[in-house]
C-alpha positions as a LaTeX table, in Angstrom:
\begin{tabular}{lrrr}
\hline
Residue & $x$ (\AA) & $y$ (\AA) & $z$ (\AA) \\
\hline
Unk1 & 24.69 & 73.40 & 282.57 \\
Unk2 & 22.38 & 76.21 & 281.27 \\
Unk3 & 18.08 & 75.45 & 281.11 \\
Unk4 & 17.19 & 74.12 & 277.81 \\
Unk5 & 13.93 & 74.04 & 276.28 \\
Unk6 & 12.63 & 72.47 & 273.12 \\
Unk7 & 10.04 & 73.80 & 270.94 \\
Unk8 & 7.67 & 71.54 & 269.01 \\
Unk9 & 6.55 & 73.59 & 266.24 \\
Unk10 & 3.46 & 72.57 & 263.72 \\
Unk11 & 2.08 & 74.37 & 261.09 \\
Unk12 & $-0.97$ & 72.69 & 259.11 \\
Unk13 & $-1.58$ & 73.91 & 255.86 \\
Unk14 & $-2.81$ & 72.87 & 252.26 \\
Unk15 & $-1.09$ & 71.76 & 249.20 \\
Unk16 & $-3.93$ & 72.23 & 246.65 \\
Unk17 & $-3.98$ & 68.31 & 246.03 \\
Unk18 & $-6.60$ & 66.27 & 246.34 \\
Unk19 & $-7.01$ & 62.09 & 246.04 \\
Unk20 & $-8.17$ & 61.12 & 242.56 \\
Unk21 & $-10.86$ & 58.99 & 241.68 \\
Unk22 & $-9.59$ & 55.69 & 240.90 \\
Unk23 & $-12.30$ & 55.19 & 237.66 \\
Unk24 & $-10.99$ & 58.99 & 236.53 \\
Unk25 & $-7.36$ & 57.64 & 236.38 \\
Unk26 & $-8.73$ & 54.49 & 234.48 \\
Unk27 & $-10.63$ & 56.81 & 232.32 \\
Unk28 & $-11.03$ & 56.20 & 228.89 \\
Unk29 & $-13.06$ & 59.17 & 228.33 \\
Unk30 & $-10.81$ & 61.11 & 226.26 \\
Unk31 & $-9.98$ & 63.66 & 228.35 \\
Unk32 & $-6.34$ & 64.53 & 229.04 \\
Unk33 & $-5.30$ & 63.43 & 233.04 \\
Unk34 & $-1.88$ & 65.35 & 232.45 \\
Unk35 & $-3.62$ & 68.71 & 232.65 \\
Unk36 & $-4.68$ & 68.21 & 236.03 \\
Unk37 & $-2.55$ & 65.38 & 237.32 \\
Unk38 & $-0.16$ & 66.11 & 240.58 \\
Unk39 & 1.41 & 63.60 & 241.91 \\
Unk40 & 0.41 & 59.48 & 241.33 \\
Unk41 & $-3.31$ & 59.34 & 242.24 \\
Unk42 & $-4.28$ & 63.11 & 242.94 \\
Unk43 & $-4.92$ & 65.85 & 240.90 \\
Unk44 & $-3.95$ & 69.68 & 241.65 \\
Unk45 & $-7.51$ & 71.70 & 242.72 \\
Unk46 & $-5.79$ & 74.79 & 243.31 \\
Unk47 & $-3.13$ & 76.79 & 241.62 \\
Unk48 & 0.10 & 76.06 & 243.31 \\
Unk49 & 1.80 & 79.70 & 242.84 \\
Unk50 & $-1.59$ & 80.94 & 245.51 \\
Unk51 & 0.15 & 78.48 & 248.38 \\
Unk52 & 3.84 & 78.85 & 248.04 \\
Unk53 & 3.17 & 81.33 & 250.96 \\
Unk54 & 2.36 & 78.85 & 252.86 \\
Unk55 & 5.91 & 76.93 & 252.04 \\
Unk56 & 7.55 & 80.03 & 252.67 \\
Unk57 & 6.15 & 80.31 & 256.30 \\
Unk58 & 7.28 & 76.92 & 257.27 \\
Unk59 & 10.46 & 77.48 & 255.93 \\
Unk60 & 10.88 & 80.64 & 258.06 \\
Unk61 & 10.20 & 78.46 & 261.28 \\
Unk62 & 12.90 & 76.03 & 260.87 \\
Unk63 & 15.40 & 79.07 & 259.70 \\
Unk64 & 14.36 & 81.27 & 262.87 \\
Unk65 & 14.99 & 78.32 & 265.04 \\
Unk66 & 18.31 & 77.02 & 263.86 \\
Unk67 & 19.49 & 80.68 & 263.98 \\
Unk68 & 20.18 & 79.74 & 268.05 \\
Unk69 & 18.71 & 76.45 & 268.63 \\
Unk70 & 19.43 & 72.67 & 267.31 \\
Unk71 & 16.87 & 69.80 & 265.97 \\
Unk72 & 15.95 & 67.85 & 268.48 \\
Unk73 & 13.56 & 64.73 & 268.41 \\
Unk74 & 11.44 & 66.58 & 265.88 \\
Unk75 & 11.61 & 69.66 & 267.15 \\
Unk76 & 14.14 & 72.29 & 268.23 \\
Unk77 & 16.58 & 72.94 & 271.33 \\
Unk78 & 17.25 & 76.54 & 272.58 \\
Unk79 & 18.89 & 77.85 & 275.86 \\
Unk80 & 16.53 & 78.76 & 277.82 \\
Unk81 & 17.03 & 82.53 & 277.85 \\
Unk82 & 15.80 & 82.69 & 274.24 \\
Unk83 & 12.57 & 81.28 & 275.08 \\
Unk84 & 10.87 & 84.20 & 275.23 \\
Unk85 & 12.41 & 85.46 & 272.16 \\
Unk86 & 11.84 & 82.67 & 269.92 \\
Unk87 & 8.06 & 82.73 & 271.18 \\
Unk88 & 8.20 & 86.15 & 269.71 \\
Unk89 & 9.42 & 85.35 & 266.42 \\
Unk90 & 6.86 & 82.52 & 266.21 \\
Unk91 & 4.11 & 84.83 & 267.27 \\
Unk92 & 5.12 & 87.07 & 264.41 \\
Unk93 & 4.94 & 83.84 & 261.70 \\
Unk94 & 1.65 & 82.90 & 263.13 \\
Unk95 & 0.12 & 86.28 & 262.42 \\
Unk96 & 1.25 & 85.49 & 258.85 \\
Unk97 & 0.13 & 82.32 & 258.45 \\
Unk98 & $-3.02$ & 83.93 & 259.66 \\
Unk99 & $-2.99$ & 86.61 & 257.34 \\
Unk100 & $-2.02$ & 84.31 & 254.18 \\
Unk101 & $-4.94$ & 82.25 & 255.29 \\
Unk102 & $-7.49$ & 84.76 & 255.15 \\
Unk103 & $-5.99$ & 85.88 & 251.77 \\
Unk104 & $-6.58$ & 82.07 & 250.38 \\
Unk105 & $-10.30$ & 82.05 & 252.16 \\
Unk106 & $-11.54$ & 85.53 & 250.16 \\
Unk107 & $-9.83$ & 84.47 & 246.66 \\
Unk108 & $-10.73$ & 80.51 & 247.03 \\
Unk109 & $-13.47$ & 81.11 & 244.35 \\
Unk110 & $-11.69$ & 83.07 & 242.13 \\
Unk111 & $-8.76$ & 80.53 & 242.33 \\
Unk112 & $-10.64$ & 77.38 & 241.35 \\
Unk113 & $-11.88$ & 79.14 & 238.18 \\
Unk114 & $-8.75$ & 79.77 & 237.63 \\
Unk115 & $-7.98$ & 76.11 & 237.44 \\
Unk116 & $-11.33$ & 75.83 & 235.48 \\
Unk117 & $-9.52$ & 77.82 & 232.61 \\
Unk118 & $-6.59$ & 76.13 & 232.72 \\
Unk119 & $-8.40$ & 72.33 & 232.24 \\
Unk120 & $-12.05$ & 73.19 & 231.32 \\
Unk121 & $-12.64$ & 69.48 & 230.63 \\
Unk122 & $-12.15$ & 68.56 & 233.59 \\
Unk123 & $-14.25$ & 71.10 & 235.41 \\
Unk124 & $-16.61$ & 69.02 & 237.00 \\
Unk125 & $-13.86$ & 67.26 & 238.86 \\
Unk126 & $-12.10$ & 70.29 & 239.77 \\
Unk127 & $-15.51$ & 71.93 & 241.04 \\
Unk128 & $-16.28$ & 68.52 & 243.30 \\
Unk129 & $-12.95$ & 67.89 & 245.01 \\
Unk130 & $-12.36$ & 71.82 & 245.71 \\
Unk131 & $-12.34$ & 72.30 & 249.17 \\
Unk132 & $-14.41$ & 74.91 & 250.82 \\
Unk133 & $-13.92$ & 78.08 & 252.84 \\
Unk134 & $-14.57$ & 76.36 & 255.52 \\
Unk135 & $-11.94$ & 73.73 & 254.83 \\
Unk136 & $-9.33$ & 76.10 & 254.77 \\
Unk137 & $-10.07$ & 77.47 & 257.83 \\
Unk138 & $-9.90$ & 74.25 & 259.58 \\
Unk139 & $-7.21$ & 72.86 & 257.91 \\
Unk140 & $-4.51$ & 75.76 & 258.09 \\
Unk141 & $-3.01$ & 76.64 & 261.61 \\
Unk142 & 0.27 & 77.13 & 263.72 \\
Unk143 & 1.37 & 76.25 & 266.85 \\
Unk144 & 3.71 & 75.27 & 268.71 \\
Unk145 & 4.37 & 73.51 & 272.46 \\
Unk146 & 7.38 & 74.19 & 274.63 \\
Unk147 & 8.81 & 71.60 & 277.04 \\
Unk148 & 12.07 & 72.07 & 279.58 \\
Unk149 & 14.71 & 69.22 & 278.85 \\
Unk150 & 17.44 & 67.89 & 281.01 \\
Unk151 & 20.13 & 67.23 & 278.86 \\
Unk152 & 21.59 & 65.00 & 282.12 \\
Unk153 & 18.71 & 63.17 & 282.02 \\
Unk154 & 20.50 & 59.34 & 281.49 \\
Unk155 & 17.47 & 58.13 & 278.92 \\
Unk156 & 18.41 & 61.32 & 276.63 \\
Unk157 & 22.02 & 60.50 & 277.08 \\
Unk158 & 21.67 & 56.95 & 276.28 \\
Unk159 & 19.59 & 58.02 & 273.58 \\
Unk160 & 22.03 & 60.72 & 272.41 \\
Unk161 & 24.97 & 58.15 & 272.32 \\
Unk162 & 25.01 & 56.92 & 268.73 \\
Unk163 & 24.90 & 60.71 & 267.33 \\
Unk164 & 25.99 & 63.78 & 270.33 \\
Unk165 & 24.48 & 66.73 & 270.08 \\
Unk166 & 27.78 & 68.64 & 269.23 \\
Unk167 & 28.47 & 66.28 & 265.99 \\
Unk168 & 24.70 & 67.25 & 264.97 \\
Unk169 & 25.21 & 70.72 & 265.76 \\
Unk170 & 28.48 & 70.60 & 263.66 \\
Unk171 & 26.87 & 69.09 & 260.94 \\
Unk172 & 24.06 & 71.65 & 260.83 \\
Unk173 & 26.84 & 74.53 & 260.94 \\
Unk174 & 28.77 & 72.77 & 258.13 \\
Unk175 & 25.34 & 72.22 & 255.57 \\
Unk176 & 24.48 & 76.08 & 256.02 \\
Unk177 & 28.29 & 76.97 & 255.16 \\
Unk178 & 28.03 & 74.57 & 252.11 \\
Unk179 & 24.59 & 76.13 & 251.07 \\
Unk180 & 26.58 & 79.84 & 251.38 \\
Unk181 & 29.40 & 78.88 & 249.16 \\
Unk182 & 27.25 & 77.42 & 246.73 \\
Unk183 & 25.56 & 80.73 & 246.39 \\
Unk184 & 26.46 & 84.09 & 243.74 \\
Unk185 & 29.27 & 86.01 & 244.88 \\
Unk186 & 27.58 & 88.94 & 245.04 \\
Unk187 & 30.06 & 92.20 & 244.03 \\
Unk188 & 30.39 & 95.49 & 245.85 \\
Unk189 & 32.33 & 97.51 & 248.69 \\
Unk190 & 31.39 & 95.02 & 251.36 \\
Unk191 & 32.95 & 91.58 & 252.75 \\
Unk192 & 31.21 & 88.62 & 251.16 \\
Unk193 & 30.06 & 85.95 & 253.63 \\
Unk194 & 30.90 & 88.55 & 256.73 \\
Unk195 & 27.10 & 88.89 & 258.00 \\
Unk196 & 26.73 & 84.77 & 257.55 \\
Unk197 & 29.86 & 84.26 & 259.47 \\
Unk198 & 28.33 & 86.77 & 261.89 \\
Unk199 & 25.13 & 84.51 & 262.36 \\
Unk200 & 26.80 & 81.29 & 262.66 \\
Unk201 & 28.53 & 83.15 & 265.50 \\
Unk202 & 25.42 & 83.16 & 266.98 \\
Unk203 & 24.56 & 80.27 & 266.77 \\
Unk204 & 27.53 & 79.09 & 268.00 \\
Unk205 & 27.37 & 81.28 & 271.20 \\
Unk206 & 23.47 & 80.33 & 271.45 \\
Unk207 & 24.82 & 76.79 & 271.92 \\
Unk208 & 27.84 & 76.56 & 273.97 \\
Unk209 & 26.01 & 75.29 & 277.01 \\
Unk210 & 25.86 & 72.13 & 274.65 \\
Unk211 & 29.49 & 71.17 & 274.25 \\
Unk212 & 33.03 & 73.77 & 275.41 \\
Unk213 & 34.07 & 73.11 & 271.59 \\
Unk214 & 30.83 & 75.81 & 270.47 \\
Unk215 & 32.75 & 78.04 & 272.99 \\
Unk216 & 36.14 & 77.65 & 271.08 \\
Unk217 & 34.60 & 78.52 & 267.98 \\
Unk218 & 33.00 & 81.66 & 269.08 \\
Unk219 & 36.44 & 82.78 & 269.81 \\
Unk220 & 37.98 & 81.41 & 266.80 \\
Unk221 & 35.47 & 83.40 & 264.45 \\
Unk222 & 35.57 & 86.56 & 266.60 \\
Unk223 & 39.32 & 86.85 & 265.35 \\
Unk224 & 38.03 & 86.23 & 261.46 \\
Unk225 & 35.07 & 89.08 & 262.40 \\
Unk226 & 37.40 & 91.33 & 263.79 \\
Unk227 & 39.91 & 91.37 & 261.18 \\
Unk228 & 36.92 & 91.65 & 258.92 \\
Unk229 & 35.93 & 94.55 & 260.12 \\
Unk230 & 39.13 & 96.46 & 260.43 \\
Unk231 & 39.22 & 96.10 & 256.84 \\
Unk232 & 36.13 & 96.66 & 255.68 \\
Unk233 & 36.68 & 100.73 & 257.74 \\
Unk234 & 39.85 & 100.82 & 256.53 \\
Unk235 & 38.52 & 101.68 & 252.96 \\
Unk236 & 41.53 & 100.21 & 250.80 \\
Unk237 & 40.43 & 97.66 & 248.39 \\
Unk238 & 43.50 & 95.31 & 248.99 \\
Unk239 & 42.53 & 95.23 & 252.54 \\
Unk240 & 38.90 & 94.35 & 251.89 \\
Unk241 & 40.04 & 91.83 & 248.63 \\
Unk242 & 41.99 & 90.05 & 251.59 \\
Unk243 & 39.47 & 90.11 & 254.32 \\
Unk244 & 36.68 & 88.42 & 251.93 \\
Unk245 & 38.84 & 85.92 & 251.33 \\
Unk246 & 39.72 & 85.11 & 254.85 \\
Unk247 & 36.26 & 84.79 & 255.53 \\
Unk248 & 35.50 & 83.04 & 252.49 \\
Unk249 & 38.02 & 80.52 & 253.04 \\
Unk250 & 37.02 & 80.16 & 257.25 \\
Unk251 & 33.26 & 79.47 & 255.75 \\
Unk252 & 34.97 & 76.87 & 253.47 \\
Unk253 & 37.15 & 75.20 & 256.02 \\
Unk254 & 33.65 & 74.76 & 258.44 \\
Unk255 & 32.26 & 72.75 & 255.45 \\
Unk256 & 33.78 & 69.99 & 257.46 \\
Unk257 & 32.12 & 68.81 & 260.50 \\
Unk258 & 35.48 & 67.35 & 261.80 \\
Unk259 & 37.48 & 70.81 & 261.08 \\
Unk260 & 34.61 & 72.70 & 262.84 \\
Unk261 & 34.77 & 70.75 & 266.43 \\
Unk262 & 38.89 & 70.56 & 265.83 \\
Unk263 & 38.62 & 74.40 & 265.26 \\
Unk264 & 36.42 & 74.81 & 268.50 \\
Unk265 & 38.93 & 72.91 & 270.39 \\
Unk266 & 41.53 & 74.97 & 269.34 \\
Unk267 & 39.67 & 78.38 & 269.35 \\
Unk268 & 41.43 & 78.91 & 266.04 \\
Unk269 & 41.18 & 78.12 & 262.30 \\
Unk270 & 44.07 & 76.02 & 261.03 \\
Unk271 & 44.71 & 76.45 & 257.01 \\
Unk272 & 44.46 & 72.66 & 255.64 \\
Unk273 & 48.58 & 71.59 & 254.16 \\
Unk274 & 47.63 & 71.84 & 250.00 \\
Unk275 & 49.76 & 69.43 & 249.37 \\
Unk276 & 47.95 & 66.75 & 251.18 \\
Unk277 & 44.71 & 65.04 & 249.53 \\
Unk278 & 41.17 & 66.40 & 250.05 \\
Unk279 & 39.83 & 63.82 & 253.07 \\
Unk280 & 37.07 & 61.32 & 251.72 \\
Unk281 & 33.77 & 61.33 & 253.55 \\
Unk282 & 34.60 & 58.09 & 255.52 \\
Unk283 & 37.87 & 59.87 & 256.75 \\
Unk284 & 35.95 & 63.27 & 257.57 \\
Unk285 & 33.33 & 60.88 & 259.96 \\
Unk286 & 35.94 & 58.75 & 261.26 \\
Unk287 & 37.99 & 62.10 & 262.33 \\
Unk288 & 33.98 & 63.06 & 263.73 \\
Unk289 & 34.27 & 59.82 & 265.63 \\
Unk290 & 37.68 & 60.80 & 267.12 \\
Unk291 & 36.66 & 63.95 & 268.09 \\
Unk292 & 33.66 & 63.41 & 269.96 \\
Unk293 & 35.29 & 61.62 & 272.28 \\
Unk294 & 38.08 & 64.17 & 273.12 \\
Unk295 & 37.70 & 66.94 & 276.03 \\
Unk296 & 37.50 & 70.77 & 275.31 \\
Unk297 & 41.07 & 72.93 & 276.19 \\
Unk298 & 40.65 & 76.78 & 276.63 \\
Unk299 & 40.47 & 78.61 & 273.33 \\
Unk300 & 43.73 & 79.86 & 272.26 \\
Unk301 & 44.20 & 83.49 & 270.52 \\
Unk302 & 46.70 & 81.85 & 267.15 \\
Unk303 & 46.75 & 83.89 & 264.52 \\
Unk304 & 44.50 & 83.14 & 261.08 \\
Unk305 & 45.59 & 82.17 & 257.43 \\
Unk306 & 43.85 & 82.90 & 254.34 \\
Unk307 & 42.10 & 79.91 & 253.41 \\
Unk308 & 41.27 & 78.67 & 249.64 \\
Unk309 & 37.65 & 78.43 & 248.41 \\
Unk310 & 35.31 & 75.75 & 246.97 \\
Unk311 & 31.81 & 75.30 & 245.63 \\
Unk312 & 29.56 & 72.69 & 247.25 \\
Unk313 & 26.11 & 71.46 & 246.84 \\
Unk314 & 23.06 & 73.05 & 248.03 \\
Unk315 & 21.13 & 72.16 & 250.70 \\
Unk316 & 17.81 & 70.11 & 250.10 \\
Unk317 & 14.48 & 71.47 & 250.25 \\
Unk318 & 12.09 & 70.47 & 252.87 \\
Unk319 & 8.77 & 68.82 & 251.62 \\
Unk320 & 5.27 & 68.94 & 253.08 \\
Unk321 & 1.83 & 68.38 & 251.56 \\
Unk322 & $-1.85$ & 68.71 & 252.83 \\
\hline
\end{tabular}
């Protein structure tokens, strides 16, 4: 079994909020709380449009380190012959998170006027529960630690039991697929979905010292990629019209956990019977259940079918405050 390592990631930053006064939300004053009210009990000191940066940044962690990693314990598994390269990337954020904090230091006094104008009552709350320059510097940073993990070791094993790494991997895979189809078709000469199927690819082959079903799928998509492609340089539009729905309808059937680890077993994507019933979520875990406990065959080379597609809800946000 390949070296893993997990990352433990932690970016600090502010969300413009600060704790209200409980006699100013008791107030009888005459002065209107909704115009600088947040959330229950705090009131917004800075504009929230000068910190979605910030949100952006953290976002761009977790994407860079599911592209060929896993969660894990609150933080994030990756062979460890991306270490170096996923230190990279997170070098790279951190010199934007740098940057953006800088940015938020030399306009800080311009931006509480700014919420001055917008609720000149309450200015002299505004004024007192700003933070300071040096606030902001303390309170925004990024880091991150990196630890080696045995995945042999029996306490992570025992602890791994009631939900294995290749179900949450699966899962994972099947949210981002749901996320894609939920998306605008977007129109032009290329393949829709080709360079996302390309990425869970590699995530798929980032993985495989995980569980031999990761290994099966690799192959199983390489035969979707590579008809793809044929297609897309063959420059007839029937040819590409067919290829975009192949992959369309391979993203679709990997919107199931269950068909994603059946599929890896396989090393091949089966087209589901339309005559039978769409499976319920219970049926889709229980099949999870089955699976998990199964062993890994080769990959076999069987040949794809077009596959139908299906809208499916986005996935949630992630939330964070100062």
């Amino acid at each position: 079994m390949k070296k893993s390592i997990v990352f433990l990631p932690e970016l600090r930053s502010v969300s413009g909020e600060r704790v209200l006064d409980r006699s100013l939300i008791t107030s009888t004053d005459g002065r209107d709380l909704d115009k600088v009210l947040a959330t229950g009990g705090t009131i917004q000191v800075l504009p929230r449009e000068a910190l979605k940066g910030f949100t952006t940044l953290r976002k761009a962690v977790d994407r860079e380190l599911m592209k060929k990693g896993t969660r894990f314990f609150g933080g994030y598994l990756v062979a460890e012959e991306f270490t170096a390269e996923m230190a990279s990337i997170l070098s790279g954020i951190k010199e934007k998170v740098e940057d953006a904090k800088r940015a938020l230091v030399a306009n800080l006094a311009s931006l509480i006027e700014q919420r001055v104008n917008d609720a000149p009552e309450w200015e002299d709350v505004i004024r007192s529960h700003a933070p300071s320059q040096e606030d902001i510097e303390e309170s925004i940073s990024f880091s991150w630690l990196k630890t080696p993990v045995d995945l042999a070791d029996p306490e992570i094993e025992e602890a791994l039991q009631g939900d294995p790494l290749a179900v949450k991997i699966a899962r994972e895979i099947a949210q981002a697929c749901k996320s894609q189809i939920s998306r605008p078709a977007k129109t032009g000469r290329g393949i829709t979905g080709l360079k996302f199927l390309e990425g869970i690819r590699d995530k798929a082959q980032a993985l495989t010292f995980v569980d031999g079903r990761l290994g099966g799928l690799v192959s199983a998509i390489d035969i979707v990629i590579s008809t793809a492609e044929i297609a897309k340089t063959a420059g007839h539009e029937a040819q590409r019209t067919a290829a975009t729905v192949l992959v369309q309808g391979t993203i679709q059937v990997m919107t199931s956990p269950a068909m994603i680890l059946k599929s890896g077993e396989e090393g091949s994507f089966k087209a589901p019977d339309p005559e039978l019933e769409p499976e319920s979520e219970d049926q889709v875990l229980a099949e999870e259940d089955d699976i998990v406990a199964t062993t890994s065959p080769s990959p076999s080379r069987e040949a794809i079918t077009p596959l139908p597609m299906a809208a499916a809800p986005a996935a949630n946000p992630a939330l964070w405050s100062w």
